[in-house]
Amino acid sequence: MSAGKSTTSNRFVKILLAVIIGAAAGAVVPVSAASATPSECDQSGVPDYYQVVVGSSPDLGDRRLQLWNGGAFNYSYARLSPRNSGEQVWVDRSLQGMPSSLPMYPTTEQVNANGGWKQCGPFSSSESSLVLNWNTSQQRHYAARACARTAILGSFCGNWYIDRS
């Protein structure tokens, strides 16, 4: 089997799994009331098989700020858990596709040099809405990172991540 057919087959299986999960569980990512505008976020409530991006999700002891990526429909969101009252979470996403020459975990300077980013949020809930991490029709891979604001730590973000899978 050629590499192209294998990738297409794997993608089909991921999409099929996402549809089954979505049908069984409703929306995997809960829709939350937010201050974000449609131009800041790309979508909400897309059922998919989401996985934590380990290298982009800082562990804060008994709490976690995580970036979650969809396996089939190319969206990412941020989650802070557990979330305390008054805390906020959001996801930043690059405005332009990132060159393939950049590493999987680019620096903020590299994202700035390639057009900067937009902020999806903040949300006064444990999860943000979704941002597109890969535009398949334009073959653009975007950088994304999870961010939060807490009373003790102030505002902070995880590492930028470019999903090239």
Coordinates of N, CA and C in Angstrom, one line a residue, residues 27-37 40-46 50 64-69 75-81 83 87-93 118-132 144-149:
A27 N -21.9 16.2 21.9 CA -20.7 17.0 21.6 C -19.6 16.7 22.6
V28 N -18.5 16.3 22.0 CA -17.3 16.0 22.9 C -16.8 17.2 23.6
V29 N -16.8 18.4 22.9 CA -16.4 19.6 23.5 C -17.6 20.4 23.9
P30 N -17.9 20.6 25.2 CA -19.1 21.4 25.5 C -19.1 22.8 25.0
V31 N -20.2 23.3 24.5 CA -20.3 24.7 24.1 C -20.5 25.5 25.3
S32 N -19.6 26.6 25.4 CA -19.7 27.4 26.6 C -20.0 28.8 26.3
A33 N -20.7 29.5 27.2 CA -21.0 30.9 27.0 C -19.7 31.6 27.1
A34 N -19.4 32.5 26.2 CA -18.0 33.1 26.1 C -18.1 34.6 25.7
S35 N -17.0 35.2 25.9 CA -16.9 36.6 25.5 C -16.2 36.7 24.1
A36 N -15.8 35.6 23.5 CA -15.1 35.5 22.3 C -16.1 35.8 21.1
T37 N -15.6 36.4 20.1 CA -16.4 36.7 18.9 C -16.2 35.6 17.9
E40 N -12.7 35.5 16.5 CA -11.6 35.0 17.4 C -11.5 33.5 17.4
C41 N -12.7 32.8 17.3 CA -12.7 31.4 17.3 C -13.1 30.9 15.9
D42 N -12.9 29.6 15.7 CA -13.2 29.1 14.4 C -14.4 28.2 14.4
Q43 N -14.8 27.6 15.6 CA -15.9 26.7 15.7 C -16.2 26.3 17.1
S44 N -17.3 25.7 17.4 CA -17.5 25.1 18.7 C -18.3 23.8 18.6
G45 N -18.1 22.9 19.6 CA -18.9 21.7 19.6 C -18.7 20.7 18.5
V46 N -17.5 20.6 17.9 CA -17.3 19.6 16.9 C -16.9 18.3 17.5
Y50 N -10.3 13.7 20.4 CA -9.4 14.7 20.9 C -8.3 14.1 21.8
R64 N -3.9 21.3 35.7 CA -3.3 21.1 34.3 C -4.0 22.1 33.4
L65 N -3.1 22.7 32.6 CA -3.5 23.5 31.4 C -3.2 22.7 30.2
Q66 N -4.2 22.3 29.4 CA -3.9 21.3 28.4 C -4.4 21.9 27.0
L67 N -3.6 21.6 26.0 CA -4.0 21.8 24.6 C -4.5 20.5 24.1
W68 N -5.7 20.5 23.5 CA -6.3 19.2 23.0 C -6.5 19.4 21.5
N69 N -6.1 18.4 20.7 CA -6.1 18.4 19.3 C -7.1 17.3 18.8
Y75 N -9.2 20.6 14.7 CA -9.5 21.7 15.6 C -8.7 21.4 16.9
S76 N -8.4 22.5 17.6 CA -7.8 22.5 18.9 C -8.6 23.3 19.9
Y77 N -8.5 23.0 21.2 CA -9.0 23.8 22.2 C -8.2 23.7 23.5
A78 N -8.4 24.6 24.4 CA -7.7 24.6 25.7 C -8.6 24.2 26.8
R79 N -8.0 23.5 27.8 CA -8.8 23.1 29.0 C -7.9 23.3 30.2
L80 N -8.5 23.9 31.2 CA -7.9 24.1 32.5 C -8.7 23.3 33.5
S81 N -7.9 22.3 34.2 CA -8.6 21.5 35.2 C -7.8 21.2 36.4
R83 N -10.8 23.8 37.4 CA -10.9 25.3 37.2 C -11.6 25.8 38.5
E87 N -11.5 32.0 37.2 CA -10.3 31.8 36.3 C -10.8 31.7 34.9
Q88 N -9.9 32.0 34.0 CA -10.3 32.0 32.5 C -9.3 31.1 31.7
V89 N -9.8 30.6 30.6 CA -9.0 29.8 29.7 C -9.2 30.3 28.3
W90 N -8.2 30.2 27.4 CA -8.4 30.5 26.0 C -7.3 29.8 25.2
V91 N -7.4 29.8 23.9 CA -6.4 29.3 23.0 C -6.0 30.3 22.0
D92 N -4.7 30.5 21.8 CA -4.1 31.3 20.8 C -3.8 30.5 19.6
R93 N -4.1 31.1 18.3 CA -3.8 30.4 17.1 C -3.1 31.4 16.1
K118 N -4.1 35.2 16.8 CA -5.4 35.7 17.4 C -5.6 34.9 18.7
Q119 N -6.5 35.5 19.5 CA -6.8 34.9 20.8 C -8.3 34.5 20.7
C120 N -8.6 33.3 21.0 CA -9.9 32.7 21.0 C -10.3 32.7 22.5
G121 N -11.0 33.7 23.0 CA -11.4 33.8 24.4 C -11.0 35.1 25.0
P122 N -11.0 35.3 26.3 CA -11.0 34.3 27.3 C -12.4 33.8 27.6
F123 N -12.5 32.6 28.2 CA -13.7 31.9 28.6 C -13.7 31.8 30.1
S124 N -14.8 32.1 30.7 CA -14.9 31.8 32.2 C -15.5 30.5 32.4
S125 N -14.9 29.5 31.8 CA -15.3 28.1 32.0 C -14.0 27.2 31.9
S126 N -14.1 25.9 32.0 CA -12.9 25.1 32.0 C -12.4 24.9 30.6
E127 N -13.1 25.2 29.5 CA -12.7 24.9 28.2 C -13.0 26.1 27.3
S128 N -12.1 26.3 26.3 CA -12.3 27.3 25.2 C -13.1 26.7 24.1
S129 N -13.5 27.6 23.2 CA -14.0 27.1 21.9 C -12.9 26.6 21.0
L130 N -13.2 26.3 19.8 CA -12.2 25.6 18.9 C -11.5 26.6 18.0
V131 N -10.3 26.3 17.6 CA -9.6 27.0 16.6 C -9.1 25.9 15.6
L132 N -9.0 26.3 14.3 CA -8.6 25.4 13.3 C -7.1 25.2 13.4
A144 N -0.8 26.6 17.6 CA -1.8 26.8 18.6 C -1.1 26.6 20.0
R145 N -1.7 27.3 21.0 CA -1.2 27.1 22.4 C -2.4 27.4 23.3
A146 N -2.4 26.7 24.5 CA -3.4 26.8 25.5 C -2.9 27.9 26.5
C147 N -3.8 28.8 26.9 CA -3.5 29.8 27.9 C -4.6 29.9 29.0
A148 N -4.2 30.5 30.1 CA -5.1 30.6 31.2 C -4.7 31.8 32.1
R149 N -5.7 32.3 32.9 CA -5.5 33.3 33.9 C -6.0 32.9 35.2

